[in-house]
Coordinates of N, CA and C in Angstrom, one line a residue:
M92 N 30.2 129.8 67.6 CA 30.3 128.9 66.3 C 31.9 128.5 66.1
I93 N 32.7 129.3 66.1 CA 34.2 129.1 66.0 C 34.8 128.4 66.9
K94 N 34.3 128.5 68.0 CA 35.0 127.7 69.2 C 34.5 126.2 69.0
R95 N 33.4 126.1 68.6 CA 32.7 124.7 68.4 C 33.5 124.0 67.2
A96 N 33.8 124.9 66.2 CA 34.6 124.2 64.9 C 35.9 123.8 65.5
N97 N 36.6 124.6 66.3 CA 38.0 124.3 66.7 C 38.0 123.2 67.5
S98 N 37.0 122.9 68.4 CA 36.9 121.8 69.3 C 36.6 120.4 68.5
R99 N 35.7 120.5 67.5 CA 35.4 119.6 66.6 C 36.7 119.0 66.0
R100 N 37.6 120.0 65.5 CA 38.8 119.5 64.6 C 39.6 118.8 65.5
A101 N 40.0 119.4 66.9 CA 40.7 118.9 67.8 C 40.4 117.7 68.2
K102 N 39.0 117.2 68.3 CA 38.5 115.8 68.6 C 38.8 115.0 67.4
S103 N 38.7 115.5 66.4 CA 38.9 114.4 65.1 C 40.5 114.2 65.0
R104 N 41.2 115.2 65.3 CA 42.8 114.9 65.1 C 43.1 113.9 66.2
R105 N 42.5 114.1 67.5 CA 42.9 112.9 68.7 C 42.2 111.7 68.2
A106 N 41.1 111.6 67.4 CA 40.5 110.2 67.1 C 41.4 109.6 66.0
K107 N 41.9 110.4 65.2 CA 42.6 110.0 64.1 C 44.0 109.5 64.6
S108 N 44.8 110.0 65.5 CA 46.0 109.7 66.1 C 45.7 108.3 66.9
R109 N 44.7 108.3 67.5 CA 44.5 107.1 68.3 C 44.3 105.8 67.3
R110 N 43.5 106.1 66.2 CA 43.5 104.8 65.5 C 44.7 104.6 64.9
A111 N 45.6 105.6 64.6 CA 47.0 105.3 64.1 C 48.0 104.7 65.1
G112 N 47.6 104.6 66.2 CA 48.5 104.0 67.3 C 49.3 105.0 67.9
G113 N 49.1 106.4 67.6 CA 50.0 107.3 68.3 C 49.4 108.0 69.6
G114 N 48.1 107.5 70.0 CA 47.6 108.0 71.2 C 48.2 107.2 72.4
E115 N 48.5 106.1 72.4 CA 49.2 105.4 73.4 C 50.8 105.8 73.3
R116 N 51.3 106.1 74.5 CA 52.8 106.4 74.5 C 53.6 105.4 75.1
G117 N 54.6 104.8 74.7 CA 55.3 103.7 75.4 C 56.8 104.0 75.2
F118 N 57.7 103.1 75.8 CA 59.0 103.3 75.7 C 59.6 102.7 74.6
T119 N 60.6 103.5 74.0 CA 61.3 103.0 72.8 C 62.4 101.8 73.3
L120 N 62.7 101.2 72.1 CA 63.9 100.0 72.3 C 65.1 100.5 73.1
L121 N 65.4 101.7 72.5 CA 66.7 102.3 72.8 C 66.4 102.8 74.4
E122 N 65.4 103.3 74.9 CA 65.2 103.6 76.2 C 65.3 102.5 77.1
V123 N 64.7 101.4 76.9 CA 64.7 100.1 77.5 C 66.2 99.5 77.7
I124 N 66.8 99.6 76.5 CA 68.3 99.1 76.5 C 69.1 100.0 77.5
V125 N 68.9 101.4 77.4 CA 69.8 102.0 78.4 C 69.4 101.9 79.7
A126 N 68.0 101.6 80.1 CA 67.6 101.5 81.4 C 68.2 100.1 82.1
F127 N 68.1 99.1 81.1 CA 68.9 97.7 81.6 C 70.3 97.9 81.7
T128 N 70.9 98.7 80.9 CA 72.4 98.8 81.1 C 72.6 99.5 82.5
I129 N 71.9 100.7 82.8 CA 72.0 101.3 84.2 C 72.0 100.3 85.3
V130 N 70.9 99.7 85.2 CA 70.5 98.5 86.3 C 71.7 97.5 86.3
A131 N 72.2 97.1 85.4 CA 73.2 96.1 85.2 C 74.5 96.6 85.8
L132 N 74.8 97.8 85.6 CA 76.1 98.5 86.1 C 75.9 98.7 87.6
A133 N 74.8 99.1 88.1 CA 74.6 99.4 89.6 C 74.5 98.1 90.2
L134 N 74.0 96.8 89.8 CA 74.0 95.8 90.3 C 75.3 95.0 90.4
S135 N 76.1 95.4 89.4 CA 77.5 94.8 89.4 C 78.3 95.6 90.6
A136 N 78.1 96.9 90.7 CA 79.0 97.5 91.8 C 78.4 97.1 93.2
V137 N 77.2 96.8 93.4 CA 76.6 96.2 94.5 C 77.3 94.9 94.8
F138 N 77.3 94.2 93.9 CA 77.8 92.8 94.0 C 79.3 92.6 94.4
Q139 N 80.1 93.6 93.8 CA 81.7 94.0 94.1 C 81.7 94.4 95.6
I140 N 80.9 95.2 96.0 CA 80.9 95.7 97.4 C 80.7 94.5 98.3
F141 N 79.8 93.7 98.0 CA 79.5 92.7 99.0 C 80.6 91.6 99.0
S142 N 81.2 91.4 97.7 CA 82.1 90.2 97.7 C 83.4 90.6 98.4
S143 N 83.6 91.9 98.4 CA 85.0 92.5 98.9 C 84.6 92.3 100.4
G144 N 83.5 92.7 101.0 CA 83.3 92.5 102.3 C 83.4 91.3 102.8
L145 N 82.7 90.1 102.0 CA 82.9 88.7 102.1 C 84.4 88.2 102.4
R146 N 85.1 88.8 101.4 CA 86.6 88.3 101.4 C 87.3 88.9 102.7
S147 N 87.0 90.2 103.1 CA 87.6 90.7 104.3 C 87.2 90.0 105.5
A148 N 86.0 89.6 105.6 CA 85.4 88.7 106.8 C 86.1 87.4 106.8
V149 N 86.4 86.8 105.6 CA 87.2 85.5 105.8 C 88.6 85.7 106.2
V150 N 89.3 86.6 105.6 CA 90.7 87.0 106.0 C 90.7 87.2 107.5
T151 N 89.8 88.1 108.0 CA 89.7 88.3 109.3 C 89.6 87.2 110.5
E152 N 88.8 86.2 109.7 CA 88.5 85.1 110.7 C 89.7 84.1 110.6
T153 N 90.4 84.1 109.6 CA 91.7 83.2 109.6 C 92.8 83.9 110.5
Y154 N 92.8 85.1 110.4 CA 93.6 85.9 111.4 C 93.5 85.6 113.0
N155 N 92.0 85.6 113.1 CA 91.6 85.3 114.6 C 92.0 83.8 114.9
I156 N 91.8 83.0 114.1 CA 92.1 81.5 114.2 C 93.6 81.4 114.4
A157 N 94.5 82.0 113.8 CA 96.0 82.1 114.0 C 96.4 82.5 115.2
T158 N 95.7 83.7 115.7 CA 96.2 84.3 116.9 C 95.6 83.4 118.1
L159 N 94.7 82.8 117.9 CA 94.1 81.8 119.2 C 95.1 80.7 119.1
L160 N 95.5 80.1 118.0 CA 96.4 79.1 118.0 C 97.8 79.4 118.6
A161 N 98.1 80.7 118.2 CA 99.5 81.1 118.8 C 99.3 81.4 120.2
E162 N 98.2 82.0 120.7 CA 98.1 82.1 122.1 C 98.2 80.8 122.9
S163 N 97.4 80.0 122.4 CA 97.5 78.5 122.8 C 98.7 78.0 123.0
K164 N 99.6 78.0 122.0 CA 101.1 77.4 121.9 C 102.0 78.2 122.8
L165 N 101.8 79.4 122.9 CA 102.5 80.2 123.8 C 102.2 79.9 125.2
T166 N 100.9 79.7 125.7 CA 100.6 79.4 127.1 C 101.2 78.3 127.5
G167 N 101.2 77.3 126.6 CA 101.9 75.8 126.9 C 103.2 75.9 127.0
M168 N 104.0 76.8 126.6 CA 105.5 76.9 126.6 C 105.9 77.1 128.2
G169 N 106.8 76.2 128.7 CA 107.2 76.1 129.8 C 106.4 75.4 130.9
I170 N 105.1 74.9 130.4 CA 104.2 74.2 131.1 C 104.0 72.7 130.5
E171 N 103.6 72.7 129.4 CA 103.3 71.5 128.6 C 104.7 71.0 128.2
E172 N 105.5 71.7 127.8 CA 106.9 71.3 127.3 C 108.1 72.3 128.0
P173 N 109.2 71.7 128.2 CA 109.9 72.7 129.1 C 110.8 73.7 128.2
L174 N 111.1 74.8 128.8 CA 111.8 75.9 128.1 C 113.3 75.4 127.7
A175 N 113.6 75.2 126.5 CA 114.7 74.9 125.9 C 115.2 75.8 125.0
V176 N 116.3 76.4 125.0 CA 116.8 77.3 124.1 C 117.0 76.6 122.6
G177 N 116.3 77.3 121.7 CA 116.4 76.8 120.3 C 115.0 77.0 119.6
D178 N 114.9 76.5 118.4 CA 113.7 76.5 117.6 C 113.0 75.1 117.5
R179 N 111.7 75.1 117.4 CA 111.1 74.0 117.1 C 109.9 74.2 116.3
S180 N 109.5 73.4 115.3 CA 108.4 73.7 114.6 C 107.4 72.4 114.4
G181 N 106.3 72.6 113.9 CA 105.2 71.6 113.7 C 104.0 72.2 113.1
S182 N 102.9 71.5 113.0 CA 101.7 72.0 112.4 C 100.6 71.5 113.3
F183 N 99.4 72.4 113.2 CA 98.2 72.0 113.8 C 97.3 71.1 112.7
E184 N 96.3 70.6 113.2 CA 95.5 69.6 112.5 C 94.8 70.5 111.4
N185 N 94.6 71.7 111.4 CA 93.8 72.5 110.5 C 94.7 73.1 109.4
G186 N 95.7 72.8 109.2 CA 96.8 73.3 108.2 C 97.5 74.5 108.6
Y187 N 97.4 75.0 109.7 CA 98.3 76.1 110.2 C 99.6 75.5 110.7
R188 N 100.8 76.2 110.6 CA 101.9 75.7 110.9 C 102.5 76.6 112.1
W189 N 103.2 76.2 112.8 CA 103.9 76.9 114.0 C 105.2 76.7 114.2
L190 N 106.0 77.8 114.6 CA 107.5 77.7 114.7 C 107.5 78.6 116.2
T191 N 108.3 77.8 117.2 CA 108.5 78.3 118.5 C 110.1 78.7 118.4
S192 N 110.5 79.8 119.2 CA 112.0 80.0 119.4 C 112.0 80.6 120.8
V193 N 112.9 80.0 121.5 CA 113.2 80.3 122.8 C 114.7 80.8 122.8
R194 N 114.8 82.0 123.4 CA 116.1 82.4 123.4 C 116.5 83.2 125.0
P195 N 117.6 83.2 125.4 CA 117.8 83.7 126.7 C 117.6 85.3 126.6
Y196 N 117.0 85.8 127.7 CA 116.7 87.2 127.7 C 117.7 88.1 128.1
D197 N 118.2 89.0 127.2 CA 119.4 89.9 127.6 C 118.8 91.2 128.3
N198 N 119.1 91.3 129.6 CA 118.5 92.3 130.4 C 119.5 93.5 130.5
G199 N 120.4 93.5 129.4 CA 121.4 94.7 129.3 C 122.6 94.5 130.4
G200 N 122.8 93.5 130.8 CA 124.0 93.4 131.5 C 123.8 93.4 133.0
E201 N 122.5 93.8 133.6 CA 122.2 93.9 134.9 C 122.2 92.7 135.6
T202 N 122.5 92.4 136.8 CA 122.5 91.2 137.5 C 121.4 91.4 138.4
S203 N 120.6 90.2 138.4 CA 119.3 90.1 139.3 C 119.5 89.7 140.6
A204 N 118.8 90.1 141.5 CA 118.9 89.7 142.9 C 118.6 88.0 143.0
L205 N 117.8 87.4 142.0 CA 117.5 86.1 142.0 C 118.7 85.4 141.0
E206 N 119.5 84.9 141.4 CA 120.4 84.3 140.4 C 119.9 83.0 140.0
A207 N 119.0 82.3 140.6 CA 118.4 81.0 140.5 C 117.4 81.0 139.4
I208 N 117.0 82.2 139.0 CA 116.0 82.3 138.0 C 116.6 83.0 136.7
S209 N 116.1 82.3 135.6 CA 116.5 82.8 134.3 C 115.4 83.2 133.4
A210 N 115.6 84.4 132.6 CA 114.4 85.0 131.7 C 114.8 84.4 130.4
F211 N 113.6 84.0 129.7 CA 113.7 83.7 128.3 C 112.7 84.2 127.4
E212 N 113.0 84.7 126.3 CA 112.3 85.5 125.6 C 111.7 84.3 124.5
V213 N 110.2 84.2 124.5 CA 109.6 83.2 123.7 C 108.8 83.6 122.7
T214 N 108.9 83.1 121.4 CA 108.3 83.8 120.4 C 107.6 82.5 119.6
V215 N 106.4 82.8 119.4 CA 105.7 81.8 118.5 C 105.1 82.3 117.4
T216 N 105.4 81.8 116.1 CA 104.9 82.3 114.8 C 104.1 81.2 114.3
V217 N 102.9 81.7 113.7 CA 101.9 80.7 113.2 C 101.7 81.2 111.7
T218 N 101.9 80.3 110.8 CA 101.7 80.7 109.3 C 100.6 79.9 108.7
W219 N 100.2 80.3 107.7 CA 99.1 79.6 106.8 C 99.0 80.2 105.6
G220 N 98.3 79.5 104.5 CA 98.1 80.0 103.2 C 99.0 79.4 102.3
G221 N 98.7 79.6 101.0 CA 99.6 79.0 100.1 C 101.0 79.6 99.7
S222 N 101.6 79.3 98.9 CA 103.0 79.9 98.5 C 102.9 81.1 97.9
M223 N 101.8 81.4 97.2 CA 101.5 82.8 96.7 C 101.2 83.8 97.8
R224 N 100.4 83.4 98.7 CA 99.9 84.4 99.8 C 100.0 83.9 101.1
E225 N 101.4 83.7 101.7 CA 101.4 83.3 103.0 C 101.3 84.3 103.9
R226 N 100.6 84.0 105.0 CA 100.3 85.0 105.9 C 100.9 84.5 107.3
T227 N 101.1 85.5 108.2 CA 102.0 85.1 109.5 C 101.2 85.7 110.6
V228 N 101.2 85.3 111.8 CA 101.1 85.9 113.1 C 102.0 85.4 113.9
S229 N 102.6 86.4 114.8 CA 103.7 86.4 115.5 C 103.6 87.1 117.0
L230 N 103.6 86.2 118.2 CA 103.5 86.7 119.4 C 104.7 86.3 120.3
S231 N 105.0 87.3 121.1 CA 106.3 87.3 121.9 C 105.9 87.4 123.4
T232 N 106.7 86.7 124.4 CA 106.7 87.1 125.6 C 107.8 86.8 126.3
L233 N 108.0 87.1 127.8 CA 108.9 86.5 128.5 C 108.6 85.6 129.5
R234 N 109.3 84.6 129.8 CA 109.1 83.4 130.6 C 110.1 83.2 131.6
L235 N 109.8 82.8 132.8 CA 110.8 82.7 134.0 C 111.0 81.3 134.2
A236 N 112.4 80.8 134.3 CA 112.6 79.3 134.5 C 113.6 79.2 135.6
A237 N 113.5 78.2 136.3 CA 114.5 77.8 137.2 C 115.8 77.4 136.5
R238 N 117.2 77.9 136.9 CA 118.4 77.6 136.3 C 118.7 76.2 136.5

């Protein structure tokens, strides 16, 4: 009999709490705000990582373009235009600028067996970017030419 009375009391307490709205448990406003704050911080960190990766990819692509342009200009030196000691400059159509420098190569005073051939140090420098962040790629090689 005592057990039945205790179980009846427990049932009546549960029924009263359900009627009062305490039976269904939900999240408080503070818990929801904290959860949204954590999600927002996590998403902002993810977006920063992606934007930094995208920025790096763009910079790498511009360096690749500049290197290809410098290689192309360097390949043409002595073929498309004669090797003449001095500096020349110009620009490509896509906004990149170039500077070529041709200097006699100093072999340390040694005389070569072929006096009819001269060696030149050829340097091509490609620059791009604004005045705040100018970037540069420079390639050098030796070219032989008849005297």
